[in-house]
Short mmCIF file of C-alpha atoms in Angstrom, two decimals:
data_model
loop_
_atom_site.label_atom_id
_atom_site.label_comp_id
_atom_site.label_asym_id
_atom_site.label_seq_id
_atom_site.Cartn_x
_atom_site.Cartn_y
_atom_site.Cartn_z
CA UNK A 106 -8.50 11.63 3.40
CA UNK A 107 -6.57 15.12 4.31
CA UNK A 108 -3.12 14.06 6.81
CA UNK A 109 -1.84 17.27 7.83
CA UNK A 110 2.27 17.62 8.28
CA UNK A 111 4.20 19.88 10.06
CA UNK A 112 7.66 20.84 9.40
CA UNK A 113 10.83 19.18 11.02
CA UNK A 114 11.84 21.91 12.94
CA UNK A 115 8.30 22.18 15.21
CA UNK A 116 9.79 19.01 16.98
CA UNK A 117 12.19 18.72 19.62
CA UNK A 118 14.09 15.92 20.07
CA UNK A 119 16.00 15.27 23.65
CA UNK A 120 18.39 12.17 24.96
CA UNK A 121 17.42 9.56 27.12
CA UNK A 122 18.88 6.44 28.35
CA UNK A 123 19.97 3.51 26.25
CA UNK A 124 17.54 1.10 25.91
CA UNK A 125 18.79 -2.27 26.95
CA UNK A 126 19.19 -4.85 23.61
CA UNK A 127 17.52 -8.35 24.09
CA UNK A 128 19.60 -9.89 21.49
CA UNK A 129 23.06 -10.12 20.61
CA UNK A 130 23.06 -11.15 16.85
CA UNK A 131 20.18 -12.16 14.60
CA UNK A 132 20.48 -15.99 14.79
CA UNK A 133 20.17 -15.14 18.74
CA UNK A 134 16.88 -12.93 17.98
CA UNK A 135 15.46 -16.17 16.19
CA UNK A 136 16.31 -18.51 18.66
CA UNK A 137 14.20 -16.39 21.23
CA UNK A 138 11.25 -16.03 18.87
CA UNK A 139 11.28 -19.62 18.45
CA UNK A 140 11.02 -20.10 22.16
CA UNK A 141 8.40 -17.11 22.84
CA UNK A 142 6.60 -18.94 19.50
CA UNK A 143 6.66 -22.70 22.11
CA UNK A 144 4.68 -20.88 25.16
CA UNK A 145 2.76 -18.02 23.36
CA UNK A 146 2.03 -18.45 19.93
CA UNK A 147 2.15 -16.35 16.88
CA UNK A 148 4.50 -12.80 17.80
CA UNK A 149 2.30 -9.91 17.07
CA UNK A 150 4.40 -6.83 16.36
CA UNK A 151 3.45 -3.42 15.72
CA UNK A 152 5.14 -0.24 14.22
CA UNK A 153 4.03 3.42 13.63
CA UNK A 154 4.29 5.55 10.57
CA UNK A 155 5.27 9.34 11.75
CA UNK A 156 5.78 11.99 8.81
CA UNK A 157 6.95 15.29 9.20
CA UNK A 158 7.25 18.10 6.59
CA UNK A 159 10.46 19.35 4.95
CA UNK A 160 10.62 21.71 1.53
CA UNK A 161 6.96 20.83 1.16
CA UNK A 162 7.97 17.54 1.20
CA UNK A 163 6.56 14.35 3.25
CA UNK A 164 9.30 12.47 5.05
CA UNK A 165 9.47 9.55 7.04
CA UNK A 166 10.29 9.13 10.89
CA UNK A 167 13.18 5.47 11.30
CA UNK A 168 14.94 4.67 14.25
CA UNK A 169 18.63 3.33 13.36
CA UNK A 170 20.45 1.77 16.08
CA UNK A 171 24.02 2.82 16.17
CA UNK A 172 26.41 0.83 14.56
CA UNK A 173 23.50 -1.19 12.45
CA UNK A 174 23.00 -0.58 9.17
CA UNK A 175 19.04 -0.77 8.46
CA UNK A 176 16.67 1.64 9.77
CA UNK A 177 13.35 0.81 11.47
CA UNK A 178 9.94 2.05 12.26
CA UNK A 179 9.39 2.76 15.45
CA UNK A 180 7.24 0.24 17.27
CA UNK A 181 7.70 -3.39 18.94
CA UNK A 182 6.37 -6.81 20.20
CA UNK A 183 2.84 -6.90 21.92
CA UNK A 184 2.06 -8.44 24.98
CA UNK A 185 0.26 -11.53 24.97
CA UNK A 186 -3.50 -10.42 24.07
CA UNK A 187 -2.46 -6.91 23.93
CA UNK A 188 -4.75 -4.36 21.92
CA UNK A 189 -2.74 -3.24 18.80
CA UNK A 190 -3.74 0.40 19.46
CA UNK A 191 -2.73 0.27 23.15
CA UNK A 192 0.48 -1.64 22.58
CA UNK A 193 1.71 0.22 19.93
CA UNK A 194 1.24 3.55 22.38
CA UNK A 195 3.05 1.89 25.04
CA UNK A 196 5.85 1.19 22.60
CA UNK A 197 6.11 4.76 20.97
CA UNK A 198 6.21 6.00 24.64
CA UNK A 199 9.36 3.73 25.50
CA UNK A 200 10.89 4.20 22.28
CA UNK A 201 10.43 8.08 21.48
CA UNK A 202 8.07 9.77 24.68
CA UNK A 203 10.13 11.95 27.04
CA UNK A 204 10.50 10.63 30.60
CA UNK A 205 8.38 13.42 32.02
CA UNK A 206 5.07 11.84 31.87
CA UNK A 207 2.68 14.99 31.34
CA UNK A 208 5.09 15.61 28.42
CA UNK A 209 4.65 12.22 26.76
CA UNK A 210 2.90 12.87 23.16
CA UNK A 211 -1.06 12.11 23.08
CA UNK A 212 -0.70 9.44 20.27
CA UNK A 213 -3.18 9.88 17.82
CA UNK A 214 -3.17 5.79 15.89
CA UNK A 215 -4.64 6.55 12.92
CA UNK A 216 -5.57 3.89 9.84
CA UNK A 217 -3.81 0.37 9.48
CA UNK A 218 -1.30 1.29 6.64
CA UNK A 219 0.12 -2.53 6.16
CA UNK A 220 0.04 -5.78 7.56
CA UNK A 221 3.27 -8.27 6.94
CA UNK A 222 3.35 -11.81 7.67
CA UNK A 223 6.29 -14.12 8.57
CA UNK A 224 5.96 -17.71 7.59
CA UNK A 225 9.45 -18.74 9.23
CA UNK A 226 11.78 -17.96 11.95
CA UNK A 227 13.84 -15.94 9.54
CA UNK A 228 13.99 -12.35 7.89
CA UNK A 229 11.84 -12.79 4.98
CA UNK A 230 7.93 -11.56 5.32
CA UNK A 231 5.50 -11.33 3.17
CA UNK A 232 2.18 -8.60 2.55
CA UNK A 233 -0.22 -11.86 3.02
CA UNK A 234 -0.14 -15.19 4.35
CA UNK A 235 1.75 -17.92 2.03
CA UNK A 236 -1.30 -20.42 1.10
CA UNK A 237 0.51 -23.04 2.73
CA UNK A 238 1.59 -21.53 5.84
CA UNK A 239 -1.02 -22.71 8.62
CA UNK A 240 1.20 -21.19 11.64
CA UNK A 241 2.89 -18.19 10.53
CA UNK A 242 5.19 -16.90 13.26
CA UNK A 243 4.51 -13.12 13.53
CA UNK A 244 2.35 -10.76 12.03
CA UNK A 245 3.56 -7.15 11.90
CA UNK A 246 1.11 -4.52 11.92
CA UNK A 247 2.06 -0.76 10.26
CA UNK A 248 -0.24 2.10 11.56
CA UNK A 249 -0.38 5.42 10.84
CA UNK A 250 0.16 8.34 13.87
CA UNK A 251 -0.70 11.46 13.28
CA UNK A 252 1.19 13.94 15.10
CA UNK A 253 0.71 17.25 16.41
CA UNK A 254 1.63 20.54 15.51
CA UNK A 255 4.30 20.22 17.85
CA UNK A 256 5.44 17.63 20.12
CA UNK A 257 8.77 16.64 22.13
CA UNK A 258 10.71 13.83 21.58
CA UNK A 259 13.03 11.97 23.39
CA UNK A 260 15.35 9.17 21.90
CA UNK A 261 17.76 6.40 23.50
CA UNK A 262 21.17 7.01 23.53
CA UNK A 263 22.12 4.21 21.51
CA UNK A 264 19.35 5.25 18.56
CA UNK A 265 19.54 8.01 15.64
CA UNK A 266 16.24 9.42 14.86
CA UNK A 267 16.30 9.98 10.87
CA UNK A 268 13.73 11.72 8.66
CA UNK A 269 13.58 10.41 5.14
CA UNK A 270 12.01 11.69 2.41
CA UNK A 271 9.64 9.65 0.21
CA UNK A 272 11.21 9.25 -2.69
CA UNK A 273 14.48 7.83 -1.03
CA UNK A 274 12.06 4.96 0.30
CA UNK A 275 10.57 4.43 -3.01
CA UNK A 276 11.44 1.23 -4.99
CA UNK A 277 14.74 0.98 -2.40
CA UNK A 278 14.12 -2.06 -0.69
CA UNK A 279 17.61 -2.74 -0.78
CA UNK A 280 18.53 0.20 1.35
CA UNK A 281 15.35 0.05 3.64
CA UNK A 282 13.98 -3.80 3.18
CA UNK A 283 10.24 -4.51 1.65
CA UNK A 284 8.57 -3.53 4.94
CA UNK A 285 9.75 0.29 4.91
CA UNK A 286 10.36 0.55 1.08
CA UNK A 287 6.86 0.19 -0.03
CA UNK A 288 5.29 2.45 2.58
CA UNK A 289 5.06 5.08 -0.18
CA UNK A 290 2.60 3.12 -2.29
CA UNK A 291 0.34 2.34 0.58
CA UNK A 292 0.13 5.59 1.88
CA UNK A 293 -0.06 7.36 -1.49
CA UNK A 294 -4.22 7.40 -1.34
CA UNK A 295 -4.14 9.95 1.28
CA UNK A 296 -4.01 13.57 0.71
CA UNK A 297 -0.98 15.28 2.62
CA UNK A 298 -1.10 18.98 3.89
CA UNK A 299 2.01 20.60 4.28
CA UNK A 300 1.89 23.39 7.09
CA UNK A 301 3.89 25.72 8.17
CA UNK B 248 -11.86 -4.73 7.55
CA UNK B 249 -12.97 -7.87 6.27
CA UNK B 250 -13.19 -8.16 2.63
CA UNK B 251 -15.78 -11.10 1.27
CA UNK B 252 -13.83 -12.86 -1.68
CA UNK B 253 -15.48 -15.77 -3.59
CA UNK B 254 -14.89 -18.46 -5.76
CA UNK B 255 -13.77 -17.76 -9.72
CA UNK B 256 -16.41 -20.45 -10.62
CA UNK B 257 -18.87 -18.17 -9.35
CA UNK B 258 -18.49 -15.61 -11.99
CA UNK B 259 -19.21 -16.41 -15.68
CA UNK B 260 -17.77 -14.69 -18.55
CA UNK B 261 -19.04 -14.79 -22.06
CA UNK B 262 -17.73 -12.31 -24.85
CA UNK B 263 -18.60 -9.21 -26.49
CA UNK B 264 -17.46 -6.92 -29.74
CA UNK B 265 -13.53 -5.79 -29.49
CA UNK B 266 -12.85 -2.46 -27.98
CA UNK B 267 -11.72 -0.20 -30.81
CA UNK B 268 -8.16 0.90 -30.21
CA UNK B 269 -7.18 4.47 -29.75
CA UNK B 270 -3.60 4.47 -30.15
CA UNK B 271 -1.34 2.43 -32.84
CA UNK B 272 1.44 2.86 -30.62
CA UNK B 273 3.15 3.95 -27.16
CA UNK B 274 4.55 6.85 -28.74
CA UNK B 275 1.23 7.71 -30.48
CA UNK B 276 -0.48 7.35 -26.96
CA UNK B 277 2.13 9.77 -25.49
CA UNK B 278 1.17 12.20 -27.94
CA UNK B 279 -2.22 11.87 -27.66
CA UNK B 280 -2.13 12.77 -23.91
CA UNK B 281 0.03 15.77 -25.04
CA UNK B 282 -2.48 17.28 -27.12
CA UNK B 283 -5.30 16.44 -24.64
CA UNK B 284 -2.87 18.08 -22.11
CA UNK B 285 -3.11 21.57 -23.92
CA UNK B 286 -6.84 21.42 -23.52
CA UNK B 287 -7.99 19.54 -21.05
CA UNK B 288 -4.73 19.58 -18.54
CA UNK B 289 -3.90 16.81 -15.84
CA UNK B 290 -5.81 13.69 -16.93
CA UNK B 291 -6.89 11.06 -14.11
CA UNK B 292 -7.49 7.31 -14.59
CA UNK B 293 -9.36 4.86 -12.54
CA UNK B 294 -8.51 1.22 -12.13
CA UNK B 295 -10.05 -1.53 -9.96
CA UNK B 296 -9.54 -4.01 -7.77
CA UNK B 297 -10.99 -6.55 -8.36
CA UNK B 298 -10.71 -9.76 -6.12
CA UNK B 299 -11.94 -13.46 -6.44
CA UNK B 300 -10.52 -16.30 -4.35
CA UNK B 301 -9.09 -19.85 -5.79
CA UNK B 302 -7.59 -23.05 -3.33
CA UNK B 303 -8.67 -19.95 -0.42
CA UNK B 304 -6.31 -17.90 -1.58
CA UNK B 305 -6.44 -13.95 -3.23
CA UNK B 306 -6.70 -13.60 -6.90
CA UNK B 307 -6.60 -10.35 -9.00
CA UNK B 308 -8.45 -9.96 -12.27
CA UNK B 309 -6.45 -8.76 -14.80
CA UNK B 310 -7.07 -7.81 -18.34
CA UNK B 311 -4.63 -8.57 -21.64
CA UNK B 312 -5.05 -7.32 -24.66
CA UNK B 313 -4.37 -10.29 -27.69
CA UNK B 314 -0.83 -9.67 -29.01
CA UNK B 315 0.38 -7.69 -25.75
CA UNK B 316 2.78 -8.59 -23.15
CA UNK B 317 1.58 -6.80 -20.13
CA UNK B 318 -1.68 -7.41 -18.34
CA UNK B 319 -3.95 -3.82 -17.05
CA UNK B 320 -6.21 -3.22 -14.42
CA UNK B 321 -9.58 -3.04 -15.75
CA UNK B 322 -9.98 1.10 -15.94
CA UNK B 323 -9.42 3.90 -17.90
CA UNK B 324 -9.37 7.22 -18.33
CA UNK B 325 -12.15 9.97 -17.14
CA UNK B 326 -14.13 12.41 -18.76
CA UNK B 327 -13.01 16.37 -17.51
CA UNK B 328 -14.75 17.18 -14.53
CA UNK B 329 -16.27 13.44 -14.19
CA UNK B 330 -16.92 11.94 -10.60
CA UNK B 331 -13.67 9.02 -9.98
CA UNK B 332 -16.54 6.81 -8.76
CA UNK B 333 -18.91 7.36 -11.24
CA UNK B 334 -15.96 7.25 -13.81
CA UNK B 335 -14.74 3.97 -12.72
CA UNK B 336 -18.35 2.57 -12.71
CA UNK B 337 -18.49 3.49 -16.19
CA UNK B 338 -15.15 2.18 -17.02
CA UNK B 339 -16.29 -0.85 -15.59
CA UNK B 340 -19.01 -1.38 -17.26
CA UNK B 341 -17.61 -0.50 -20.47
CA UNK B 342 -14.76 -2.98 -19.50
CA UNK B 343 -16.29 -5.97 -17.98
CA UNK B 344 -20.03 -5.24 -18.01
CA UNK B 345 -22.60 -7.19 -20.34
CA UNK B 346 -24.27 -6.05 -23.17
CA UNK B 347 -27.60 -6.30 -21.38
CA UNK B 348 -28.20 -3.29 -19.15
CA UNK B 349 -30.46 -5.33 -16.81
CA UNK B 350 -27.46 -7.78 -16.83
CA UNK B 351 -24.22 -5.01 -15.57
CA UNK B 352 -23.24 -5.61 -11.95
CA UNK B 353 -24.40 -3.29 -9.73
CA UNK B 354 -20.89 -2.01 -9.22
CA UNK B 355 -19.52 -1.84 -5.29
CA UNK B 356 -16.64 1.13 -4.83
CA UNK B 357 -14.91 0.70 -1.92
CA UNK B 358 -11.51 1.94 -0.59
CA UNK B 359 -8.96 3.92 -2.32
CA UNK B 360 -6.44 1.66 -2.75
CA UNK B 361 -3.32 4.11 -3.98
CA UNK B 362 -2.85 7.13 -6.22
CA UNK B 363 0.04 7.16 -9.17
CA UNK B 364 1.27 10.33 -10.67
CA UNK B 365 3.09 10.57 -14.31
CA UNK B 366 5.50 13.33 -13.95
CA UNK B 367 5.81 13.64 -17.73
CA UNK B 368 4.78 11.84 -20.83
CA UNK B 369 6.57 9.08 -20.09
CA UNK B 370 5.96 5.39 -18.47
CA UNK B 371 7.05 6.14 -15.50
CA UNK B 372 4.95 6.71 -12.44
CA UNK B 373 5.43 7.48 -8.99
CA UNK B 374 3.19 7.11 -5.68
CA UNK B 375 3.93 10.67 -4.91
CA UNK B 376 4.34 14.03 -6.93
CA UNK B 377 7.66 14.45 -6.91
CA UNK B 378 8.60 17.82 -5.28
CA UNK B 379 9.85 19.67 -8.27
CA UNK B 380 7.23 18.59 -10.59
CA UNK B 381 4.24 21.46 -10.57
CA UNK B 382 2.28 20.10 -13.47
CA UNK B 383 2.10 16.75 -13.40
CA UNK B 384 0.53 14.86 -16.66
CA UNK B 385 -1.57 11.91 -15.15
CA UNK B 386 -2.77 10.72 -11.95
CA UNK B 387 -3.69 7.27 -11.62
CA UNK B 388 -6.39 6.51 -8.98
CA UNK B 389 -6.87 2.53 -7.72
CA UNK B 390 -9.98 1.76 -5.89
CA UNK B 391 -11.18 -1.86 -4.46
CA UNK B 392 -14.39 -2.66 -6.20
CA UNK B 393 -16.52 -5.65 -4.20
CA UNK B 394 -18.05 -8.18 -5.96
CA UNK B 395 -21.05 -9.91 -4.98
CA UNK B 396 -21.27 -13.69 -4.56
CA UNK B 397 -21.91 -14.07 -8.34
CA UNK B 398 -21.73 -12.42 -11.23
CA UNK B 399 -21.79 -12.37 -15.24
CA UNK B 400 -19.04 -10.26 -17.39
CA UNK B 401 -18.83 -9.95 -20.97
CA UNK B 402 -15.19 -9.14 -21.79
CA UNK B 403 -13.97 -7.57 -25.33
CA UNK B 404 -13.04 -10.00 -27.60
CA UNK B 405 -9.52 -8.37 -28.24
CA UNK B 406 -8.98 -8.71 -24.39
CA UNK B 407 -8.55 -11.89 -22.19
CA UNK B 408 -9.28 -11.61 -18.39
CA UNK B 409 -6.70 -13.26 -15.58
CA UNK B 410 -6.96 -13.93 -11.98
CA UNK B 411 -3.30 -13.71 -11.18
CA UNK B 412 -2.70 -15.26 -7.24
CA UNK B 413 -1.14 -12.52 -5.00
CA UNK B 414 2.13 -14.32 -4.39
CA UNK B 415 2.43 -13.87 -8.50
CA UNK B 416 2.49 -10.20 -7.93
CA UNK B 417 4.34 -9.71 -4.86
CA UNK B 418 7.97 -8.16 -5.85
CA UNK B 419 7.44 -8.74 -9.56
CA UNK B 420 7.39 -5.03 -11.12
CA UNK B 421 9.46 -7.00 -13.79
CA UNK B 422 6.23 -9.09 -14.99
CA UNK B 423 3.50 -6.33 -13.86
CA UNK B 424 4.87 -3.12 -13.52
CA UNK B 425 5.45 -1.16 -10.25
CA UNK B 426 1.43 -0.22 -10.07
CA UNK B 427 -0.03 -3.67 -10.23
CA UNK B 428 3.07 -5.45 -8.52
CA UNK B 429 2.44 -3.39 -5.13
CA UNK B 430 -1.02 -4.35 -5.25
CA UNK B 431 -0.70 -7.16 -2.49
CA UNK B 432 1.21 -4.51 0.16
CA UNK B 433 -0.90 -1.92 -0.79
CA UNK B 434 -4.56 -4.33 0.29
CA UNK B 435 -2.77 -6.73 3.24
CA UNK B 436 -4.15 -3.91 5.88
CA UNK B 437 -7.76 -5.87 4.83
CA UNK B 438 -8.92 -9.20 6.16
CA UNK B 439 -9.73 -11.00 3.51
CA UNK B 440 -12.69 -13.83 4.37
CA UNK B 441 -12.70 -16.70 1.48
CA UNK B 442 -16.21 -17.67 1.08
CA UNK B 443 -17.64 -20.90 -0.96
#
């Protein structure tokens, strides 16, 4: 399968306002799934993969926030009995869609790159479901989006849009944790285009 | 997609005559695939997936050759010109396949699973050319291969055939090597269905 990319500079990228954080520190971010987990069930979170061009070269869309140290994909927690599709729209809208409505991007979800399972209420996940794990307590869901020729952007305040190049992801899950660092090997059976 | 995965005690395996080795040495390989490089240029390899299911839980058949550390994805190498299905039905075939015609499975290629290049004549691979590199040496193809509810094989009597559980592979380039070890992030985008 042919995934066409367009250089850097055919997107724009604008300011918006900060986007409010739900959590304080990471034990604090637990402690709330673990009370979401008590009324709703397993967390279902989803996250897009957005490449651009540069030099020929495919590179990766993260998120950091400022004054954190990892990067993420863009994406987020679905509503109870939310589609995946849908909900990951709605949450590259809020995280990277301009205020102006009729300028918000027509997201294009493309194939299910990954999916990443969390037995515990703590960082480590895992590409499958532990054996012994009967209630794992979210399952994160990579997808592909396949953006336009061009297309403006517009980012929170308190966020850094980056654009990494594969082979910085590659075999660097120390820099980018397992989740990011191995999207090269599971997007590696498509073909990329590089236009100009 | 849901993938149908059955029981290892479905599938027999009896033996047939040792595979005649082509190269004495890693070295010696590497300079075979040089001189086939000067006529032939960039070679590609197939390898499958192949899945059975043990305790419900994701196996991978591997193959080790007697006297050898590491353990290979049943594959090989293609003819010039040859079809990557077709080639890895052959491979298969010649790998796994009995000696009875009437007898060889009647091979299932699915999805691409990832592609691998070899920048040089070296071990390394990466799942991306890397930018600079206009000629790479080798590119390494991984496809899922469904198996049917049962099955007969006939492995080489020089090799010994594995089914190595996912959580065995996961983060373990040490043990498998970066191609087989990224197997499990590279296939969690399936549903896998464990059938008795």
């Amino acid at each position: 399968m042919v995934v066409n990319l367009y250089p850097i500079s055919h997107y724009e990228f604008g300011p918006k306002e900060t986007k409010v954080e739900k959590d304080s520190s990471v034990p604090a971010h637990f402690d709330r799934l673990r009370e979401i987990f008590q009324k709703e069930g397993m967390r279902t979170s989803v996250a897009g993969v957005l490449l651009v061009q540069e030099h020929d070269y495919p590179h990766l869309l993260l998120l950091k926030k400022i004054g954190e140290t990892f990067k993420n994909l863009p994406g987020g927690r679905l509503k109870p009995g939310e589609n995946e599709i849908e909900g990951l729209k709605r949450k590259l809208t809020s995280k990277l869609g301009p205020r102006l409505q009729n300028l918000v991007p027509n997201w294009e979800i493309g194939e299910c790159v990954a999916r990443w399972w969390r037995p515990n209420f703590e960082n480590f996940m895992y590409p499958h479901c532990p054996a012994h794990i009967k209630k794992p307590k979210e399952c994160r869901v990579l997808y592909m989006v396949h953006l336009s020729d061009r297309e403006y952007f517009e980012v929170p305040k308190n966020l850094k849009l980056f654009a990494v190049p594969m082979f910085d992801l590659y075999d660097n899950a120390q820099a980018y944790g397992p989740v990011i660092s191995s999207i090269p090997e599971q997007i590696s059976r498509f073909e990329f285009r590089m236009n100009n």
